[in-house]
């Protein structure tokens, strides 16, 4: 490797040339970290589909928070977390920063920490602290909130503890057969000349930041790709990180050899981007009974043909998750293993930057250039509101009743229901037009705020890479416009050519952000664009000002902070009252023993008398292990509850007596070593007179044979 040192105004910069790939170093210290953040796996509704029937019954994949930390020679520092959660709530971020500051002082602040949700729809909810987002969860869930806070905090702490002198590489690749646009008719509303600039109606590019030490030892890789983690549909009741989370597990498995998921030094993350209108169900929507195509505009089927559901590419949701995750992982591995034209690193990295501002969206007043009339138009935000098509759901998860996507007129009955809850004003109706308002959430204040009025906007700059942390789900074209805007403004303000990455669902959740043209179609994404038709235009204006200020090194007003509502949270979720067991059979008793022998591709099922899993979430641990016998005295853990091959299913046997069982499934994969195995279950039970106590159960051993 040849290194040339030069002085460029911004400080000492090192240029490194290795083969055909340019690497860059500027006195960076880098660190990566990972932590478990799995919430309560049973009796809590999942966040994502807003399906009241989707209540947790167990665990398939654990949730993790994955972080990187970078510091430059000027001791500026930034931290980024990608967390296996539906999205991020500001209450969570505020508490994470509070814990970081208790340990590190002012090194970490609201301004230089980004927390981005992957958008899995298979995790327990109740952490967002806004009524509309928590109502289908039956309110606030302290266990979910604490698991996410502690996991995000620990991931940054571990990344900080692991910091070494290092380098960062940027690369990109195209991945096909992973995503489709689920609102293609809305996308077609965008100008033809703009659409002509892009080959696809969704982004197909995976962007990767690779972290290595000065000896080029790989530390971690963070990958951004635009796709909804909705391969697991709304019938799933096992906690899962879905396709993005499983892709991260597969990537980490490549470099953390002989480690169970969640263990090992290498950290690999797949992070959300502008996924608002992007589905992984690439076989497209069909009527669930007839198999016929759905109506393109409304995503509805004739009554006798079932619901309009998208699926694929697998035979079921588990296989679809595996296929999509594998394709994402293969793309990331190509970038990690090949020196090719697809790898583009920066010649000059330079110093770090960051900027953050809270924005009062309903009271935002600005202007935007109107190219048709060649003048500035005034723009303003609206109080939050949800449109009729919000209730229709999407082709990834249809809604209820007779609501249809693309609805632009109201209904007298539903308007009466809306007005009974809280009526919109005529100003609201005009402001949101052509959206017919179904829920005037911005007017609702009981028992606390229903949707955010104040949002978090933020940029992180790592050399000439800018991470744009956006507070919701930008659609494909909305994200493209924002990327182009930030890049152009950065150059015009005196910066270098920049690579802009959209980091979706960051810091606070505000539903969707469509382009103004897509808003007119009023499909699900537009009906869920809560600040009205100018929402995206306002963000374009805000992020332009953020970019200018960050490049110039200027400070902006922090803006009005979101209200503190921790002490006002309500919940209809009850805690565990007590656990019971049949007379003569204690907790941990094996109700169903395994067979004596199994072959590859068979499934082992073992059942235990159990306590409620909510008694102990086992952070950084596991509810069970599959162990392989090494010798007469030693058993080695082969699989845990975080492994793809296993499922942990909880069953309430008797409500009044508090009886419950745990069913552990292990599907024996082709890479499983033959030998003698057993399954051990760990749990806690709540005694009727008080106290929570541990127990353990162990199955009989059994053989796994090749034939």
Coordinates of N, CA, C and O in Angstrom, one line a residue, residues 303-410:
X303 N -66.0 -9.0 -3.8 CA -66.2 -9.5 -2.4 C -65.9 -11.0 -2.3 O -65.4 -11.5 -1.3
X304 N -66.3 -11.8 -3.3 CA -66.1 -13.3 -3.2 C -64.7 -13.7 -3.6 O -64.4 -14.9 -3.5
X305 N -63.8 -12.8 -3.9 CA -62.5 -13.2 -4.4 C -61.4 -13.0 -3.3 O -60.3 -13.3 -3.5
X306 N -61.8 -12.5 -2.1 CA -60.9 -12.4 -1.0 C -60.3 -11.0 -0.9 O -60.7 -10.0 -1.6
X307 N -59.2 -10.9 -0.1 CA -58.5 -9.7 0.1 C -57.4 -9.6 -0.9 O -56.9 -10.6 -1.4
X308 N -56.9 -8.3 -1.1 CA -55.8 -8.1 -2.0 C -54.5 -8.2 -1.2 O -54.2 -7.3 -0.4
X309 N -53.8 -9.2 -1.5 CA -52.6 -9.5 -0.7 C -51.4 -9.7 -1.7 O -51.5 -10.4 -2.7
X310 N -50.3 -9.1 -1.4 CA -49.0 -9.3 -2.1 C -48.2 -10.4 -1.4 O -48.3 -10.5 -0.2
X311 N -47.5 -11.2 -2.1 CA -46.7 -12.3 -1.5 C -45.5 -12.6 -2.4 O -45.3 -11.9 -3.4
X312 N -44.7 -13.5 -1.9 CA -43.6 -14.0 -2.7 C -42.3 -13.4 -2.2 O -42.3 -12.5 -1.4
X313 N -41.2 -14.0 -2.7 CA -41.1 -15.0 -3.7 C -41.2 -16.5 -3.3 O -41.1 -17.4 -4.1
X314 N -41.4 -16.7 -2.0 CA -41.4 -18.1 -1.5 C -42.8 -18.7 -1.4 O -43.8 -18.0 -1.7
X315 N -42.8 -19.9 -1.0 CA -44.1 -20.6 -0.9 C -44.9 -20.2 0.3 O -46.1 -20.3 0.4
X316 N -44.2 -19.6 1.3 CA -44.9 -19.1 2.5 C -44.0 -17.9 3.0 O -43.0 -17.6 2.4
X317 N -44.5 -17.3 4.1 CA -43.8 -16.0 4.5 C -42.4 -16.3 5.1 O -41.5 -15.5 5.0
X318 N -42.2 -17.5 5.7 CA -40.8 -17.8 6.2 C -39.9 -18.0 5.0 O -38.7 -17.5 5.1
X319 N -40.3 -18.7 4.0 CA -39.4 -18.9 2.9 C -39.1 -17.6 2.1 O -38.0 -17.3 1.7
X320 N -40.2 -16.8 2.0 CA -40.0 -15.5 1.4 C -39.0 -14.6 2.2 O -38.1 -14.0 1.5
X321 N -39.1 -14.6 3.5 CA -38.1 -13.9 4.3 C -36.7 -14.4 4.0 O -35.8 -13.6 3.9
X322 N -36.5 -15.7 4.0 CA -35.2 -16.3 3.8 C -34.6 -15.9 2.4 O -33.5 -15.6 2.3
X323 N -35.5 -16.0 1.4 CA -35.0 -15.7 0.0 C -34.6 -14.2 -0.1 O -33.5 -13.9 -0.6
X324 N -35.4 -13.3 0.4 CA -35.1 -11.9 0.3 C -33.9 -11.6 1.1 O -33.0 -10.8 0.7
X325 N -33.8 -12.1 2.3 CA -32.6 -11.9 3.2 C -31.3 -12.4 2.5 O -30.3 -11.7 2.6
X326 N -31.4 -13.5 1.9 CA -30.2 -14.1 1.3 C -29.8 -13.3 0.1 O -28.6 -13.1 -0.1
X327 N -30.7 -12.8 -0.7 CA -30.3 -11.9 -1.8 C -29.7 -10.6 -1.3 O -28.7 -10.1 -1.9
X328 N -30.2 -10.0 -0.3 CA -29.6 -8.8 0.3 C -28.1 -9.1 0.8 O -27.2 -8.4 0.6
X329 N -28.0 -10.3 1.5 CA -26.7 -10.7 2.0 C -25.7 -10.9 0.9 O -24.5 -10.5 1.0
X330 N -26.1 -11.6 -0.1 CA -25.2 -11.8 -1.2 C -24.7 -10.5 -1.9 O -23.5 -10.4 -2.2
X331 N -25.6 -9.5 -1.9 CA -25.2 -8.2 -2.5 C -24.1 -7.6 -1.6 O -23.1 -7.0 -2.1
X332 N -24.4 -7.6 -0.3 CA -23.4 -7.0 0.7 C -22.1 -7.8 0.6 O -21.0 -7.1 0.7
X333 N -22.1 -9.1 0.5 CA -20.9 -9.9 0.5 C -20.1 -9.6 -0.8 O -18.8 -9.6 -0.8
X334 N -20.8 -9.3 -1.9 CA -20.1 -8.9 -3.1 C -19.2 -7.7 -2.9 O -18.0 -7.6 -3.3
X335 N -19.8 -6.7 -2.2 CA -19.0 -5.5 -1.9 C -17.9 -5.7 -1.0 O -16.8 -5.1 -1.1
X336 N -18.0 -6.7 0.0 CA -17.0 -6.9 0.9 C -15.9 -7.8 0.3 O -14.7 -7.8 0.9
X337 N -16.2 -8.5 -0.7 CA -15.2 -9.5 -1.2 C -14.6 -9.2 -2.5 O -13.7 -9.9 -3.0
X338 N -15.1 -8.1 -3.2 CA -14.6 -7.9 -4.6 C -14.0 -6.4 -4.7 O -14.6 -5.5 -4.1
X339 N -13.0 -6.3 -5.4 CA -12.5 -5.0 -5.8 C -12.9 -4.8 -7.3 O -12.3 -5.4 -8.2
X340 N -13.9 -4.1 -7.5 CA -14.5 -3.9 -8.8 C -15.0 -2.5 -9.0 O -14.9 -1.6 -8.1
X341 N -15.5 -2.2 -10.2 CA -16.0 -0.8 -10.4 C -17.1 -0.5 -9.6 O -17.5 0.7 -9.5
X342 N -17.8 -1.4 -9.0 CA -18.9 -1.1 -8.1 C -18.5 -0.5 -6.8 O -19.3 0.1 -6.1
X343 N -17.2 -0.7 -6.4 CA -16.7 -0.2 -5.2 C -16.2 1.2 -5.4 O -15.3 1.4 -6.2
X344 N -16.8 2.2 -4.8 CA -16.4 3.6 -5.0 C -16.1 4.2 -3.7 O -17.0 4.5 -2.9
X345 N -14.8 4.4 -3.3 CA -14.5 5.0 -2.0 C -14.0 6.5 -2.3 O -13.7 6.8 -3.5
X346 N -13.9 7.3 -1.4 CA -13.6 8.7 -1.6 C -12.1 9.0 -1.5 O -11.4 8.4 -0.7
X347 N -11.7 9.9 -2.4 CA -10.3 10.2 -2.3 C -10.0 11.1 -1.1 O -8.9 11.0 -0.5
X348 N -10.9 11.9 -0.7 CA -10.7 12.8 0.4 C -11.8 12.6 1.4 O -12.9 12.7 1.1
X349 N -11.5 12.2 2.6 CA -12.6 12.0 3.6 C -12.8 13.3 4.4 O -13.9 13.9 4.4
X350 N -11.8 13.7 5.1 CA -11.9 15.0 5.8 C -12.7 14.8 7.2 O -12.8 13.7 7.7
X351 N -13.1 15.9 7.7 CA -13.6 15.9 9.1 C -15.1 15.5 9.1 O -15.8 15.4 8.1
X352 N -15.6 15.3 10.3 CA -17.0 15.0 10.5 C -17.8 16.2 10.7 O -17.3 17.3 11.0
X353 N -19.1 16.1 10.5 CA -20.1 17.1 10.8 C -21.4 16.6 11.2 O -21.7 15.4 10.9
X354 N -22.2 17.4 11.9 CA -23.5 17.0 12.3 C -24.3 18.2 12.6 O -23.8 19.3 12.9
X355 N -25.7 18.1 12.4 CA -26.6 19.2 12.7 C -27.9 18.6 13.0 O -28.3 17.6 12.4
X356 N -28.7 19.2 13.8 CA -30.0 18.7 14.2 C -30.9 19.9 14.5 O -30.5 20.9 15.0
X357 N -32.2 19.8 14.1 CA -33.1 20.8 14.4 C -34.5 20.2 14.6 O -34.9 19.4 13.8
X358 N -35.2 20.6 15.6 CA -36.6 20.3 15.8 C -37.5 21.3 14.9 O -37.2 22.5 14.9
X359 N -38.5 20.8 14.3 CA -39.3 21.7 13.4 C -40.8 21.5 13.8 O -41.3 20.4 13.9
X360 N -41.4 22.6 14.0 CA -42.9 22.6 14.3 C -43.6 22.6 12.9 O -43.8 23.6 12.3
X361 N -44.0 21.4 12.5 CA -44.5 21.2 11.1 C -45.8 22.0 10.9 O -45.9 22.7 9.8
X362 N -46.8 21.9 11.8 CA -48.0 22.7 11.5 C -47.9 24.2 11.4 O -48.7 24.8 10.7
X363 N -46.9 24.7 12.0 CA -46.7 26.1 12.0 C -45.5 26.6 11.1 O -45.1 27.7 11.2
X364 N -45.1 25.6 10.3 CA -44.0 26.0 9.4 C -44.5 26.8 8.2 O -45.5 26.5 7.6
X365 N -43.8 27.9 8.0 CA -44.2 28.8 6.9 C -42.9 29.0 6.1 O -41.9 29.5 6.6
X366 N -42.9 28.7 4.8 CA -41.8 28.9 4.0 C -42.2 29.2 2.5 O -43.3 29.6 2.3
X367 N -41.3 29.0 1.6 CA -41.6 29.3 0.2 C -40.8 28.3 -0.6 O -39.8 27.8 -0.2
X368 N -41.3 28.0 -1.8 CA -40.7 27.2 -2.8 C -40.8 27.7 -4.1 O -41.8 28.4 -4.5
X369 N -39.9 27.5 -5.0 CA -39.9 28.0 -6.3 C -40.9 27.2 -7.2 O -40.8 26.0 -7.3
X370 N -41.7 27.9 -7.9 CA -42.7 27.3 -8.8 C -42.1 27.5 -10.2 O -42.2 28.6 -10.8
X371 N -41.6 26.4 -10.9 CA -41.0 26.6 -12.2 C -42.0 26.9 -13.3 O -41.6 27.5 -14.3
X372 N -43.2 26.5 -13.1 CA -44.2 26.8 -14.2 C -44.6 28.3 -14.2 O -44.7 28.8 -15.3
X373 N -44.7 28.9 -13.1 CA -45.1 30.3 -13.0 C -43.9 31.2 -12.7 O -44.0 32.4 -12.7
X374 N -42.7 30.6 -12.5 CA -41.5 31.3 -12.3 C -41.6 32.3 -11.2 O -41.3 33.5 -11.3
X375 N -42.1 31.8 -10.1 CA -42.2 32.6 -8.9 C -42.1 31.8 -7.6 O -42.2 30.5 -7.7
X376 N -42.0 32.5 -6.5 CA -42.0 31.7 -5.2 C -43.4 31.6 -4.7 O -44.2 32.5 -4.7
X377 N -43.7 30.3 -4.3 CA -45.0 30.0 -3.7 C -44.8 29.9 -2.2 O -43.9 29.2 -1.8
X378 N -45.8 30.4 -1.5 CA -45.7 30.2 0.0 C -46.2 28.8 0.3 O -47.1 28.3 -0.3
X379 N -45.6 28.2 1.3 CA -46.0 26.8 1.7 C -46.2 26.9 3.2 O -45.5 27.6 4.0
X380 N -47.1 26.0 3.7 CA -47.3 25.9 5.1 C -47.7 24.4 5.4 O -48.1 23.7 4.5
X381 N -47.5 24.1 6.7 CA -47.8 22.7 7.1 C -49.3 22.7 7.7 O -49.9 23.8 7.9
X382 N -49.8 21.5 7.8 CA -51.1 21.3 8.4 C -51.0 20.6 9.8 O -50.0 19.9 10.0
X383 N -52.0 20.8 10.6 CA -52.1 19.9 11.8 C -52.2 18.5 11.3 O -52.8 18.2 10.3
X384 N -51.6 17.5 12.0 CA -51.6 16.1 11.6 C -53.0 15.6 11.4 O -54.0 16.0 12.1
X385 N -53.2 14.8 10.4 CA -54.5 14.1 10.1 C -54.2 12.9 9.2 O -53.3 12.9 8.4
X386 N -55.1 11.9 9.4 CA -55.0 10.7 8.6 C -56.2 10.7 7.6 O -57.3 11.0 8.0
X387 N -55.9 10.3 6.4 CA -57.0 10.2 5.4 C -57.7 8.9 5.4 O -57.3 7.9 6.0
X388 N -58.8 8.8 4.6 CA -59.6 7.6 4.5 C -58.7 6.4 4.0 O -58.9 5.3 4.5
X389 N -57.8 6.6 3.1 CA -57.1 5.4 2.5 C -56.1 4.9 3.5 O -55.6 3.7 3.3
X390 N -55.8 5.6 4.6 CA -55.0 5.0 5.6 C -55.6 3.8 6.2 O -55.0 2.8 6.5
X391 N -57.0 3.8 6.3 CA -57.7 2.6 6.9 C -57.8 1.5 5.9 O -58.1 0.4 6.3
X392 N -57.5 1.7 4.7 CA -57.5 0.6 3.7 C -56.3 -0.3 3.8 O -56.3 -1.4 3.3
X393 N -55.2 0.2 4.5 CA -54.0 -0.6 4.5 C -53.3 -0.7 3.2 O -53.6 0.1 2.3
X394 N -52.4 -1.6 3.1 CA -51.6 -1.8 1.9 C -51.7 -3.2 1.3 O -52.3 -4.1 2.0
X395 N -51.1 -3.5 0.2 CA -51.1 -4.8 -0.3 C -50.2 -5.7 0.5 O -50.3 -7.0 0.4
X396 N -49.4 -5.2 1.4 CA -48.6 -6.0 2.3 C -49.4 -6.4 3.5 O -49.1 -7.4 4.2
X397 N -50.4 -5.6 3.8 CA -51.3 -5.8 5.0 C -52.6 -5.1 4.8 O -52.7 -3.9 5.2
X398 N -53.6 -5.6 4.2 CA -54.9 -4.9 4.0 C -55.5 -4.5 5.3 O -55.3 -5.1 6.4
X399 N -56.3 -3.4 5.2 CA -57.0 -2.8 6.4 C -58.3 -3.5 6.6 O -58.6 -4.6 6.2
X400 N -59.2 -2.7 7.3 CA -60.5 -3.3 7.7 C -61.6 -2.6 7.0 O -61.5 -1.6 6.3
X401 N -62.8 -3.1 7.2 CA -64.1 -2.6 6.7 C -64.0 -2.4 5.1 O -63.4 -3.2 4.5
X402 N -64.6 -1.4 4.6 CA -64.7 -1.3 3.1 C -63.9 -0.2 2.6 O -64.1 0.3 1.4
X403 N -62.9 0.3 3.3 CA -62.0 1.4 2.8 C -61.2 0.9 1.6 O -60.8 -0.2 1.5
X404 N -61.0 1.9 0.7 CA -60.3 1.6 -0.5 C -59.1 2.6 -0.6 O -59.3 3.8 -0.2
X405 N -58.0 2.2 -1.2 CA -56.9 3.1 -1.5 C -57.4 4.0 -2.7 O -58.2 3.6 -3.5
X406 N -56.9 5.2 -2.6 CA -57.2 6.2 -3.7 C -58.5 7.0 -3.4 O -59.0 7.6 -4.3
X407 N -59.0 6.9 -2.2 CA -60.3 7.6 -1.9 C -60.0 9.1 -1.7 O -59.2 9.5 -0.9
X408 N -60.8 9.9 -2.4 CA -60.6 11.4 -2.3 C -61.9 12.0 -1.9 O -62.0 13.3 -1.9
X409 N -63.0 11.3 -1.6 CA -64.2 11.9 -1.1 C -64.6 11.2 0.3 O -64.3 10.0 0.5
X410 N -65.2 11.9 1.1 CA -65.6 11.4 2.4 C -66.9 10.6 2.4 O -67.5 10.5 1.3

